[in-house]
JSON list of C-alpha atoms in Angstrom, two decimals:
[
{"chain": "F", "resi": 1, "resn": "SER", "atom": "CA", "xyz": [-8.25, 22.21, -27.10]},
{"chain": "F", "resi": 2, "resn": "VAL", "atom": "CA", "xyz": [-9.35, 25.27, -29.72]},
{"chain": "F", "resi": 3, "resn": "PHE", "atom": "CA", "xyz": [-6.74, 26.28, -32.20]},
{"chain": "F", "resi": 4, "resn": "ALA", "atom": "CA", "xyz": [-6.56, 29.73, -34.08]},
{"chain": "F", "resi": 5, "resn": "VAL", "atom": "CA", "xyz": [-4.07, 31.83, -35.86]},
{"chain": "F", "resi": 6, "resn": "SER", "atom": "CA", "xyz": [-3.44, 35.34, -35.63]},
{"chain": "F", "resi": 7, "resn": "ASP", "atom": "CA", "xyz": [-1.63, 38.17, -37.47]},
{"chain": "F", "resi": 8, "resn": "GLY", "atom": "CA", "xyz": [-2.04, 40.54, -34.85]},
{"chain": "F", "resi": 9, "resn": "ASN", "atom": "CA", "xyz": [-5.20, 42.38, -36.11]},
{"chain": "F", "resi": 10, "resn": "THR", "atom": "CA", "xyz": [-7.51, 39.45, -36.77]},
{"chain": "F", "resi": 11, "resn": "ALA", "atom": "CA", "xyz": [-7.85, 35.54, -35.70]},
{"chain": "F", "resi": 12, "resn": "ILE", "atom": "CA", "xyz": [-9.17, 32.42, -38.15]},
{"chain": "F", "resi": 13, "resn": "LEU", "atom": "CA", "xyz": [-9.95, 28.95, -36.26]},
{"chain": "F", "resi": 14, "resn": "LEU", "atom": "CA", "xyz": [-7.94, 26.60, -37.44]},
{"chain": "F", "resi": 15, "resn": "ALA", "atom": "CA", "xyz": [-9.52, 23.36, -35.82]},
{"chain": "F", "resi": 16, "resn": "THR", "atom": "CA", "xyz": [-10.35, 21.70, -32.45]},
{"chain": "F", "resi": 17, "resn": "ALA", "atom": "CA", "xyz": [-9.08, 18.54, -30.65]},
{"chain": "F", "resi": 18, "resn": "GLN", "atom": "CA", "xyz": [-9.64, 16.73, -27.39]},
{"chain": "F", "resi": 19, "resn": "ASP", "atom": "CA", "xyz": [-6.40, 14.65, -25.76]},
{"chain": "F", "resi": 20, "resn": "HIS", "atom": "CA", "xyz": [-6.46, 12.20, -23.41]},
{"chain": "F", "resi": 21, "resn": "LYS", "atom": "CA", "xyz": [-3.82, 13.06, -20.53]},
{"chain": "F", "resi": 22, "resn": "ARG", "atom": "CA", "xyz": [-4.12, 10.17, -18.19]},
{"chain": "F", "resi": 23, "resn": "ALA", "atom": "CA", "xyz": [-1.59, 6.95, -18.63]},
{"chain": "F", "resi": 24, "resn": "TYR", "atom": "CA", "xyz": [-4.63, 4.41, -18.66]},
{"chain": "F", "resi": 25, "resn": "ASP", "atom": "CA", "xyz": [-8.06, 3.46, -19.93]},
{"chain": "F", "resi": 26, "resn": "ASN", "atom": "CA", "xyz": [-10.93, 5.60, -18.36]},
{"chain": "F", "resi": 27, "resn": "ASP", "atom": "CA", "xyz": [-8.55, 8.47, -17.58]},
{"chain": "F", "resi": 28, "resn": "GLU", "atom": "CA", "xyz": [-7.00, 6.44, -14.85]},
{"chain": "F", "resi": 29, "resn": "GLY", "atom": "CA", "xyz": [-3.45, 6.40, -13.76]},
{"chain": "F", "resi": 30, "resn": "PRO", "atom": "CA", "xyz": [-0.76, 9.29, -13.63]},
{"chain": "F", "resi": 31, "resn": "ASN", "atom": "CA", "xyz": [-0.67, 12.17, -15.61]},
{"chain": "F", "resi": 32, "resn": "THR", "atom": "CA", "xyz": [1.16, 12.35, -18.88]},
{"chain": "F", "resi": 33, "resn": "GLY", "atom": "CA", "xyz": [2.06, 14.73, -21.75]},
{"chain": "F", "resi": 34, "resn": "GLY", "atom": "CA", "xyz": [-0.54, 12.87, -23.88]},
{"chain": "F", "resi": 35, "resn": "MET", "atom": "CA", "xyz": [-1.84, 9.22, -24.70]},
{"chain": "F", "resi": 36, "resn": "GLY", "atom": "CA", "xyz": [-3.80, 10.26, -27.60]},
{"chain": "F", "resi": 37, "resn": "ALA", "atom": "CA", "xyz": [-6.20, 12.80, -29.22]},
{"chain": "F", "resi": 38, "resn": "ILE", "atom": "CA", "xyz": [-9.20, 13.09, -31.70]},
{"chain": "F", "resi": 39, "resn": "SER", "atom": "CA", "xyz": [-10.12, 15.93, -33.83]},
{"chain": "F", "resi": 40, "resn": "PRO", "atom": "CA", "xyz": [-13.03, 17.47, -34.27]},
{"chain": "F", "resi": 41, "resn": "ALA", "atom": "CA", "xyz": [-13.28, 17.58, -30.27]},
{"chain": "F", "resi": 42, "resn": "PRO", "atom": "CA", "xyz": [-16.45, 15.40, -30.02]},
{"chain": "F", "resi": 43, "resn": "ALA", "atom": "CA", "xyz": [-17.82, 18.04, -27.39]},
{"chain": "F", "resi": 44, "resn": "ILE", "atom": "CA", "xyz": [-18.00, 21.00, -29.35]},
{"chain": "F", "resi": 45, "resn": "ASN", "atom": "CA", "xyz": [-20.41, 21.71, -31.95]},
{"chain": "F", "resi": 46, "resn": "GLU", "atom": "CA", "xyz": [-20.38, 24.82, -34.27]},
{"chain": "F", "resi": 47, "resn": "GLU", "atom": "CA", "xyz": [-22.45, 26.86, -31.82]},
{"chain": "F", "resi": 48, "resn": "LEU", "atom": "CA", "xyz": [-19.63, 26.27, -28.85]},
{"chain": "F", "resi": 49, "resn": "ASN", "atom": "CA", "xyz": [-16.85, 26.91, -31.21]},
{"chain": "F", "resi": 50, "resn": "GLU", "atom": "CA", "xyz": [-18.35, 30.60, -32.31]},
{"chain": "F", "resi": 51, "resn": "LYS", "atom": "CA", "xyz": [-18.83, 30.69, -28.67]},
{"chain": "F", "resi": 52, "resn": "ILE", "atom": "CA", "xyz": [-15.19, 30.17, -28.06]},
{"chain": "F", "resi": 53, "resn": "PHE", "atom": "CA", "xyz": [-13.89, 32.34, -30.71]},
{"chain": "F", "resi": 54, "resn": "ASN", "atom": "CA", "xyz": [-16.24, 35.33, -29.63]},
{"chain": "F", "resi": 55, "resn": "ASN", "atom": "CA", "xyz": [-15.78, 35.05, -26.24]},
{"chain": "F", "resi": 56, "resn": "ILE", "atom": "CA", "xyz": [-12.51, 34.08, -25.83]},
{"chain": "F", "resi": 57, "resn": "ILE", "atom": "CA", "xyz": [-10.00, 33.97, -29.01]},
{"chain": "F", "resi": 58, "resn": "MET", "atom": "CA", "xyz": [-10.92, 37.46, -30.28]},
{"chain": "F", "resi": 59, "resn": "PRO", "atom": "CA", "xyz": [-11.12, 39.17, -27.00]},
{"chain": "F", "resi": 60, "resn": "THR", "atom": "CA", "xyz": [-7.28, 38.04, -26.05]},
{"chain": "F", "resi": 61, "resn": "ILE", "atom": "CA", "xyz": [-6.07, 39.17, -29.61]},
{"chain": "F", "resi": 62, "resn": "ASP", "atom": "CA", "xyz": [-7.84, 42.55, -29.52]},
{"chain": "F", "resi": 63, "resn": "GLY", "atom": "CA", "xyz": [-6.49, 42.85, -25.73]},
{"chain": "F", "resi": 64, "resn": "MET", "atom": "CA", "xyz": [-3.16, 42.29, -26.48]},
{"chain": "F", "resi": 65, "resn": "ARG", "atom": "CA", "xyz": [-3.09, 44.60, -29.82]},
{"chain": "F", "resi": 66, "resn": "SER", "atom": "CA", "xyz": [-4.89, 47.38, -27.46]},
{"chain": "F", "resi": 67, "resn": "ASN", "atom": "CA", "xyz": [-1.96, 46.95, -25.08]},
{"chain": "F", "resi": 68, "resn": "GLY", "atom": "CA", "xyz": [0.71, 47.41, -27.69]},
{"chain": "F", "resi": 69, "resn": "ASN", "atom": "CA", "xyz": [1.57, 43.98, -27.84]},
{"chain": "F", "resi": 70, "resn": "PRO", "atom": "CA", "xyz": [0.03, 42.40, -30.85]},
{"chain": "F", "resi": 71, "resn": "TYR", "atom": "CA", "xyz": [0.17, 38.55, -31.14]},
{"chain": "F", "resi": 72, "resn": "GLN", "atom": "CA", "xyz": [1.27, 36.91, -34.37]},
{"chain": "F", "resi": 73, "resn": "GLY", "atom": "CA", "xyz": [1.36, 33.15, -34.35]},
{"chain": "F", "resi": 74, "resn": "ILE", "atom": "CA", "xyz": [-0.73, 30.04, -33.19]},
{"chain": "F", "resi": 75, "resn": "LEU", "atom": "CA", "xyz": [-2.84, 30.47, -30.05]},
{"chain": "F", "resi": 76, "resn": "TYR", "atom": "CA", "xyz": [-4.05, 27.40, -28.56]},
{"chain": "F", "resi": 77, "resn": "ALA", "atom": "CA", "xyz": [-6.51, 27.57, -25.81]},
{"chain": "F", "resi": 78, "resn": "GLY", "atom": "CA", "xyz": [-7.00, 24.90, -23.51]},
{"chain": "F", "resi": 79, "resn": "VAL", "atom": "CA", "xyz": [-10.84, 25.26, -22.87]},
{"chain": "F", "resi": 80, "resn": "MET", "atom": "CA", "xyz": [-13.00, 23.47, -19.87]},
{"chain": "F", "resi": 81, "resn": "LEU", "atom": "CA", "xyz": [-16.85, 23.41, -20.72]},
{"chain": "F", "resi": 82, "resn": "THR", "atom": "CA", "xyz": [-18.69, 24.02, -17.57]},
{"chain": "F", "resi": 83, "resn": "ASP", "atom": "CA", "xyz": [-22.33, 24.72, -16.81]},
{"chain": "F", "resi": 84, "resn": "GLU", "atom": "CA", "xyz": [-21.80, 28.50, -17.07]},
{"chain": "F", "resi": 85, "resn": "GLY", "atom": "CA", "xyz": [-20.16, 27.99, -20.78]},
{"chain": "F", "resi": 86, "resn": "PRO", "atom": "CA", "xyz": [-16.54, 27.54, -22.02]},
{"chain": "F", "resi": 87, "resn": "LYS", "atom": "CA", "xyz": [-13.51, 28.48, -19.48]},
{"chain": "F", "resi": 88, "resn": "VAL", "atom": "CA", "xyz": [-10.03, 28.94, -20.44]},
{"chain": "F", "resi": 89, "resn": "ILE", "atom": "CA", "xyz": [-7.79, 27.07, -18.48]},
{"chain": "F", "resi": 90, "resn": "GLU", "atom": "CA", "xyz": [-4.57, 27.68, -20.27]},
{"chain": "F", "resi": 91, "resn": "PHE", "atom": "CA", "xyz": [-3.20, 29.51, -23.40]},
{"chain": "F", "resi": 92, "resn": "ASN", "atom": "CA", "xyz": [-0.19, 28.22, -25.12]},
{"chain": "F", "resi": 93, "resn": "CYS", "atom": "CA", "xyz": [1.69, 30.03, -28.14]},
{"chain": "F", "resi": 94, "resn": "ARG", "atom": "CA", "xyz": [2.34, 26.49, -29.88]},
{"chain": "F", "resi": 95, "resn": "PHE", "atom": "CA", "xyz": [0.47, 23.40, -31.36]},
{"chain": "F", "resi": 96, "resn": "GLY", "atom": "CA", "xyz": [0.00, 20.85, -28.76]},
{"chain": "F", "resi": 97, "resn": "ASP", "atom": "CA", "xyz": [1.53, 17.41, -28.49]},
{"chain": "F", "resi": 98, "resn": "PRO", "atom": "CA", "xyz": [-0.52, 15.08, -29.53]},
{"chain": "F", "resi": 99, "resn": "GLU", "atom": "CA", "xyz": [-3.14, 17.40, -30.88]},
{"chain": "F", "resi": 100, "resn": "THR", "atom": "CA", "xyz": [-0.87, 18.56, -33.52]},
{"chain": "F", "resi": 101, "resn": "GLN", "atom": "CA", "xyz": [-0.72, 14.96, -35.00]},
{"chain": "F", "resi": 102, "resn": "VAL", "atom": "CA", "xyz": [-4.88, 15.18, -35.58]},
{"chain": "F", "resi": 103, "resn": "VAL", "atom": "CA", "xyz": [-5.00, 18.71, -36.46]},
{"chain": "F", "resi": 104, "resn": "LEU", "atom": "CA", "xyz": [-2.51, 18.99, -39.15]},
{"chain": "F", "resi": 105, "resn": "PRO", "atom": "CA", "xyz": [-3.61, 15.98, -41.14]},
{"chain": "F", "resi": 106, "resn": "ARG", "atom": "CA", "xyz": [-6.91, 17.45, -41.28]},
{"chain": "F", "resi": 107, "resn": "LEU", "atom": "CA", "xyz": [-5.93, 20.66, -43.21]},
{"chain": "F", "resi": 108, "resn": "ASN", "atom": "CA", "xyz": [-6.42, 21.04, -46.96]},
{"chain": "F", "resi": 109, "resn": "THR", "atom": "CA", "xyz": [-4.98, 24.58, -47.03]},
{"chain": "F", "resi": 110, "resn": "ASP", "atom": "CA", "xyz": [-1.18, 24.79, -47.15]},
{"chain": "F", "resi": 111, "resn": "LEU", "atom": "CA", "xyz": [0.37, 25.39, -44.06]},
{"chain": "F", "resi": 112, "resn": "VAL", "atom": "CA", "xyz": [2.87, 27.47, -45.29]},
{"chain": "F", "resi": 113, "resn": "GLU", "atom": "CA", "xyz": [0.52, 29.67, -46.89]},
{"chain": "F", "resi": 114, "resn": "ILE", "atom": "CA", "xyz": [-1.03, 30.14, -43.45]},
{"chain": "F", "resi": 115, "resn": "VAL", "atom": "CA", "xyz": [2.01, 31.04, -41.59]},
{"chain": "F", "resi": 116, "resn": "HIS", "atom": "CA", "xyz": [3.03, 33.49, -44.40]},
{"chain": "F", "resi": 117, "resn": "ASN", "atom": "CA", "xyz": [-0.32, 35.15, -44.48]},
{"chain": "F", "resi": 118, "resn": "THR", "atom": "CA", "xyz": [0.10, 35.36, -40.58]},
{"chain": "F", "resi": 119, "resn": "VAL", "atom": "CA", "xyz": [3.70, 36.91, -40.44]},
{"chain": "F", "resi": 120, "resn": "THR", "atom": "CA", "xyz": [2.48, 39.50, -43.19]},
{"chain": "F", "resi": 121, "resn": "ASN", "atom": "CA", "xyz": [-0.48, 40.59, -41.55]},
{"chain": "F", "resi": 122, "resn": "ASN", "atom": "CA", "xyz": [-2.87, 39.25, -44.42]},
{"chain": "F", "resi": 123, "resn": "LEU", "atom": "CA", "xyz": [-5.13, 36.59, -42.51]},
{"chain": "F", "resi": 124, "resn": "GLU", "atom": "CA", "xyz": [-8.06, 38.93, -43.19]},
{"chain": "F", "resi": 125, "resn": "ASN", "atom": "CA", "xyz": [-8.52, 37.60, -46.62]},
{"chain": "F", "resi": 126, "resn": "THR", "atom": "CA", "xyz": [-7.34, 34.02, -45.81]},
{"chain": "F", "resi": 127, "resn": "SER", "atom": "CA", "xyz": [-9.71, 30.77, -45.66]},
{"chain": "F", "resi": 128, "resn": "ILE", "atom": "CA", "xyz": [-8.48, 27.56, -43.83]},
{"chain": "F", "resi": 129, "resn": "ASP", "atom": "CA", "xyz": [-10.15, 24.33, -45.44]},
{"chain": "F", "resi": 130, "resn": "LEU", "atom": "CA", "xyz": [-10.06, 21.43, -43.31]},
{"chain": "F", "resi": 131, "resn": "ILE", "atom": "CA", "xyz": [-11.17, 18.10, -44.42]},
{"chain": "F", "resi": 132, "resn": "ASP", "atom": "CA", "xyz": [-14.81, 16.61, -42.92]},
{"chain": "F", "resi": 133, "resn": "ASN", "atom": "CA", "xyz": [-13.40, 13.59, -41.50]},
{"chain": "F", "resi": 134, "resn": "THR", "atom": "CA", "xyz": [-11.92, 12.28, -37.93]},
{"chain": "F", "resi": 135, "resn": "THR", "atom": "CA", "xyz": [-8.85, 12.05, -37.04]},
{"chain": "F", "resi": 136, "resn": "ILE", "atom": "CA", "xyz": [-7.38, 9.96, -34.21]},
{"chain": "F", "resi": 137, "resn": "THR", "atom": "CA", "xyz": [-3.87, 9.38, -32.56]},
{"chain": "F", "resi": 138, "resn": "VAL", "atom": "CA", "xyz": [-2.99, 6.88, -30.38]},
{"chain": "F", "resi": 139, "resn": "VAL", "atom": "CA", "xyz": [0.28, 6.98, -28.72]},
{"chain": "F", "resi": 140, "resn": "ILE", "atom": "CA", "xyz": [2.61, 3.87, -27.93]},
{"chain": "F", "resi": 141, "resn": "ALA", "atom": "CA", "xyz": [4.62, 4.70, -24.75]},
{"chain": "F", "resi": 142, "resn": "SER", "atom": "CA", "xyz": [7.47, 2.68, -22.82]},
{"chain": "F", "resi": 143, "resn": "GLN", "atom": "CA", "xyz": [6.58, 0.36, -20.51]},
{"chain": "F", "resi": 144, "resn": "GLY", "atom": "CA", "xyz": [6.45, 2.21, -17.29]},
{"chain": "F", "resi": 145, "resn": "TYR", "atom": "CA", "xyz": [5.98, 6.02, -18.61]},
{"chain": "F", "resi": 146, "resn": "PRO", "atom": "CA", "xyz": [5.32, 8.43, -17.02]},
{"chain": "F", "resi": 147, "resn": "GLY", "atom": "CA", "xyz": [7.63, 6.88, -14.61]},
{"chain": "F", "resi": 148, "resn": "THR", "atom": "CA", "xyz": [10.96, 5.10, -14.94]},
{"chain": "F", "resi": 149, "resn": "PHE", "atom": "CA", "xyz": [11.29, 3.23, -18.51]},
{"chain": "F", "resi": 150, "resn": "LYS", "atom": "CA", "xyz": [13.90, 1.63, -20.41]},
{"chain": "F", "resi": 151, "resn": "LYS", "atom": "CA", "xyz": [15.46, 3.18, -23.79]},
{"chain": "F", "resi": 152, "resn": "GLY", "atom": "CA", "xyz": [17.49, 1.87, -26.53]},
{"chain": "F", "resi": 153, "resn": "ILE", "atom": "CA", "xyz": [14.87, -1.23, -26.96]},
{"chain": "F", "resi": 154, "resn": "GLU", "atom": "CA", "xyz": [14.66, -2.14, -30.56]},
{"chain": "F", "resi": 155, "resn": "LEU", "atom": "CA", "xyz": [11.38, -1.19, -32.70]},
{"chain": "F", "resi": 156, "resn": "PRO", "atom": "CA", "xyz": [9.59, -3.38, -35.21]},
{"chain": "F", "resi": 157, "resn": "LEU", "atom": "CA", "xyz": [10.28, -1.99, -39.09]},
{"chain": "F", "resi": 158, "resn": "LEU", "atom": "CA", "xyz": [7.68, 0.34, -40.14]},
{"chain": "F", "resi": 159, "resn": "ASP", "atom": "CA", "xyz": [8.06, 0.44, -43.81]},
{"chain": "F", "resi": 160, "resn": "LYS", "atom": "CA", "xyz": [4.82, -1.43, -44.35]},
{"chain": "F", "resi": 161, "resn": "PHE", "atom": "CA", "xyz": [2.92, 2.21, -43.66]},
{"chain": "F", "resi": 162, "resn": "ASP", "atom": "CA", "xyz": [4.90, 4.14, -45.88]},
{"chain": "F", "resi": 163, "resn": "ASN", "atom": "CA", "xyz": [2.52, 4.26, -48.73]},
{"chain": "F", "resi": 164, "resn": "LYS", "atom": "CA", "xyz": [-0.54, 4.60, -46.87]},
{"chain": "F", "resi": 165, "resn": "ASP", "atom": "CA", "xyz": [-2.76, 7.69, -46.93]},
{"chain": "F", "resi": 166, "resn": "ASP", "atom": "CA", "xyz": [-4.88, 7.06, -43.93]},
{"chain": "F", "resi": 167, "resn": "ILE", "atom": "CA", "xyz": [-2.16, 6.01, -41.50]},
{"chain": "F", "resi": 168, "resn": "PHE", "atom": "CA", "xyz": [0.55, 8.07, -40.37]},
{"chain": "F", "resi": 169, "resn": "ILE", "atom": "CA", "xyz": [3.34, 6.94, -37.57]},
{"chain": "F", "resi": 170, "resn": "PHE", "atom": "CA", "xyz": [4.79, 10.11, -36.15]},
{"chain": "F", "resi": 171, "resn": "HIS", "atom": "CA", "xyz": [8.04, 9.60, -34.06]},
{"chain": "F", "resi": 172, "resn": "SER", "atom": "CA", "xyz": [8.09, 10.81, -30.91]},
{"chain": "F", "resi": 173, "resn": "GLY", "atom": "CA", "xyz": [10.96, 9.06, -28.73]},
{"chain": "F", "resi": 174, "resn": "THR", "atom": "CA", "xyz": [12.95, 7.28, -31.26]},
{"chain": "F", "resi": 175, "resn": "ALA", "atom": "CA", "xyz": [16.44, 6.99, -32.09]},
{"chain": "F", "resi": 176, "resn": "LYS", "atom": "CA", "xyz": [18.79, 4.77, -34.39]},
{"chain": "F", "resi": 177, "resn": "ASN", "atom": "CA", "xyz": [21.34, 2.58, -32.83]},
{"chain": "F", "resi": 178, "resn": "ASP", "atom": "CA", "xyz": [24.84, 1.74, -34.10]},
{"chain": "F", "resi": 179, "resn": "ASN", "atom": "CA", "xyz": [23.40, -1.03, -36.97]},
{"chain": "F", "resi": 180, "resn": "GLU", "atom": "CA", "xyz": [20.85, 1.78, -37.87]},
{"chain": "F", "resi": 181, "resn": "ASN", "atom": "CA", "xyz": [18.18, 0.12, -36.47]},
{"chain": "F", "resi": 182, "resn": "LEU", "atom": "CA", "xyz": [15.08, 1.98, -35.19]},
{"chain": "F", "resi": 183, "resn": "ILE", "atom": "CA", "xyz": [14.97, 2.08, -31.22]},
{"chain": "F", "resi": 184, "resn": "SER", "atom": "CA", "xyz": [13.09, 3.49, -28.27]},
{"chain": "F", "resi": 185, "resn": "SER", "atom": "CA", "xyz": [14.72, 6.78, -26.41]},
{"chain": "F", "resi": 186, "resn": "GLY", "atom": "CA", "xyz": [11.75, 8.68, -24.82]},
{"chain": "F", "resi": 187, "resn": "GLY", "atom": "CA", "xyz": [8.75, 7.83, -22.86]},
{"chain": "F", "resi": 188, "resn": "ARG", "atom": "CA", "xyz": [6.16, 8.48, -25.75]},
{"chain": "F", "resi": 189, "resn": "VAL", "atom": "CA", "xyz": [7.63, 6.63, -28.32]},
{"chain": "F", "resi": 190, "resn": "LEU", "atom": "CA", "xyz": [5.18, 6.44, -31.49]},
{"chain": "F", "resi": 191, "resn": "SER", "atom": "CA", "xyz": [1.92, 8.17, -32.47]},
{"chain": "F", "resi": 192, "resn": "VAL", "atom": "CA", "xyz": [-0.12, 6.09, -34.70]},
{"chain": "F", "resi": 193, "resn": "THR", "atom": "CA", "xyz": [-2.49, 8.57, -36.61]},
{"chain": "F", "resi": 194, "resn": "ALA", "atom": "CA", "xyz": [-5.37, 7.70, -38.68]},
{"chain": "F", "resi": 195, "resn": "ILE", "atom": "CA", "xyz": [-8.08, 9.21, -40.72]},
{"chain": "F", "resi": 196, "resn": "GLY", "atom": "CA", "xyz": [-11.48, 7.94, -41.34]},
{"chain": "F", "resi": 197, "resn": "GLU", "atom": "CA", "xyz": [-14.91, 8.86, -42.35]},
{"chain": "F", "resi": 198, "resn": "ASN", "atom": "CA", "xyz": [-16.25, 9.03, -38.70]},
{"chain": "F", "resi": 199, "resn": "VAL", "atom": "CA", "xyz": [-15.04, 7.93, -35.14]},
{"chain": "F", "resi": 200, "resn": "GLN", "atom": "CA", "xyz": [-15.63, 4.23, -35.59]},
{"chain": "F", "resi": 201, "resn": "ASP", "atom": "CA", "xyz": [-13.93, 3.80, -38.86]},
{"chain": "F", "resi": 202, "resn": "CYS", "atom": "CA", "xyz": [-10.66, 5.75, -37.47]},
{"chain": "F", "resi": 203, "resn": "ARG", "atom": "CA", "xyz": [-10.58, 3.72, -34.38]},
{"chain": "F", "resi": 204, "resn": "LYS", "atom": "CA", "xyz": [-10.58, 0.67, -36.31]},
{"chain": "F", "resi": 205, "resn": "LYS", "atom": "CA", "xyz": [-7.79, 1.84, -38.28]},
{"chain": "F", "resi": 206, "resn": "ALA", "atom": "CA", "xyz": [-5.60, 3.01, -35.72]},
{"chain": "F", "resi": 207, "resn": "TYR", "atom": "CA", "xyz": [-5.92, -0.06, -33.42]},
{"chain": "F", "resi": 208, "resn": "LYS", "atom": "CA", "xyz": [-5.37, -2.18, -36.20]},
{"chain": "F", "resi": 209, "resn": "ALA", "atom": "CA", "xyz": [-1.93, -0.54, -37.23]},
{"chain": "F", "resi": 210, "resn": "ILE", "atom": "CA", "xyz": [-0.96, -0.89, -33.73]},
{"chain": "F", "resi": 211, "resn": "GLU", "atom": "CA", "xyz": [-1.57, -4.77, -33.63]},
{"chain": "F", "resi": 212, "resn": "GLU", "atom": "CA", "xyz": [0.67, -4.90, -36.84]},
{"chain": "F", "resi": 213, "resn": "ILE", "atom": "CA", "xyz": [3.17, -2.81, -35.05]},
{"chain": "F", "resi": 214, "resn": "ASN", "atom": "CA", "xyz": [3.15, -5.43, -32.27]},
{"chain": "F", "resi": 215, "resn": "TRP", "atom": "CA", "xyz": [5.69, -3.88, -29.84]},
{"chain": "F", "resi": 216, "resn": "ASP", "atom": "CA", "xyz": [5.99, -5.83, -26.99]},
{"chain": "F", "resi": 217, "resn": "ASN", "atom": "CA", "xyz": [7.99, -3.10, -24.81]},
{"chain": "F", "resi": 218, "resn": "GLY", "atom": "CA", "xyz": [5.28, -0.53, -24.76]},
{"chain": "F", "resi": 219, "resn": "PHE", "atom": "CA", "xyz": [1.64, -0.08, -23.69]},
{"chain": "F", "resi": 220, "resn": "PHE", "atom": "CA", "xyz": [-1.62, 2.20, -25.18]},
{"chain": "F", "resi": 221, "resn": "ARG", "atom": "CA", "xyz": [-4.65, 3.47, -24.20]},
{"chain": "F", "resi": 222, "resn": "ARG", "atom": "CA", "xyz": [-7.35, 1.35, -25.85]},
{"chain": "F", "resi": 223, "resn": "ASP", "atom": "CA", "xyz": [-10.08, 3.88, -25.41]},
{"chain": "F", "resi": 224, "resn": "ILE", "atom": "CA", "xyz": [-8.69, 7.09, -27.44]},
{"chain": "F", "resi": 225, "resn": "GLY", "atom": "CA", "xyz": [-11.90, 8.62, -28.99]},
{"chain": "F", "resi": 226, "resn": "LYS", "atom": "CA", "xyz": [-14.32, 6.29, -27.46]},
{"chain": "F", "resi": 227, "resn": "LEU", "atom": "CA", "xyz": [-17.39, 7.93, -27.24]}
]
């Protein structure tokens, strides 16, 4: 997944990510909305990044402008790496999920500034600064997802993570019951995101946090980010 922003005239790369769609380890099981992600995408180096930008992102932006439909906003290209080079699977006009959970924590540049410069046609003078660290997110899903699953199951307390600066718990399918306790309300329930110096450090932090959450009614993949 390659993310860029465009003001209609130019575009800037945000970041790359790789998501894991299958429900179970080793890319087995049914397809899901996403069971985890890693950023930057391990398979994309600087040379490939430049090729994707020059051969896919910018021709798309230039083509839309020349057709009288300049595009402003997020452009997310789903790319497959082939022997003939990068090929587009799909475009989306949004951040992906769970890719968002690994891309945005890497931003040093204020997202509001990026958005403002995008809608005011001022990206030409904008630079985007990303932290060099790796980010990984692991989704905790309800047992049975993406098939039939139960809702309304109480979740453990998550306040132990409130003051962490390298672990973020994003709520995907949660709600509160009449007693104001946190309960599950969807298939993908929590996204546990870790920031680390490298992939191994990230994985260690993310899976340690999942162990501490210890939700018996959920499941997760154990190979997110595994190289």
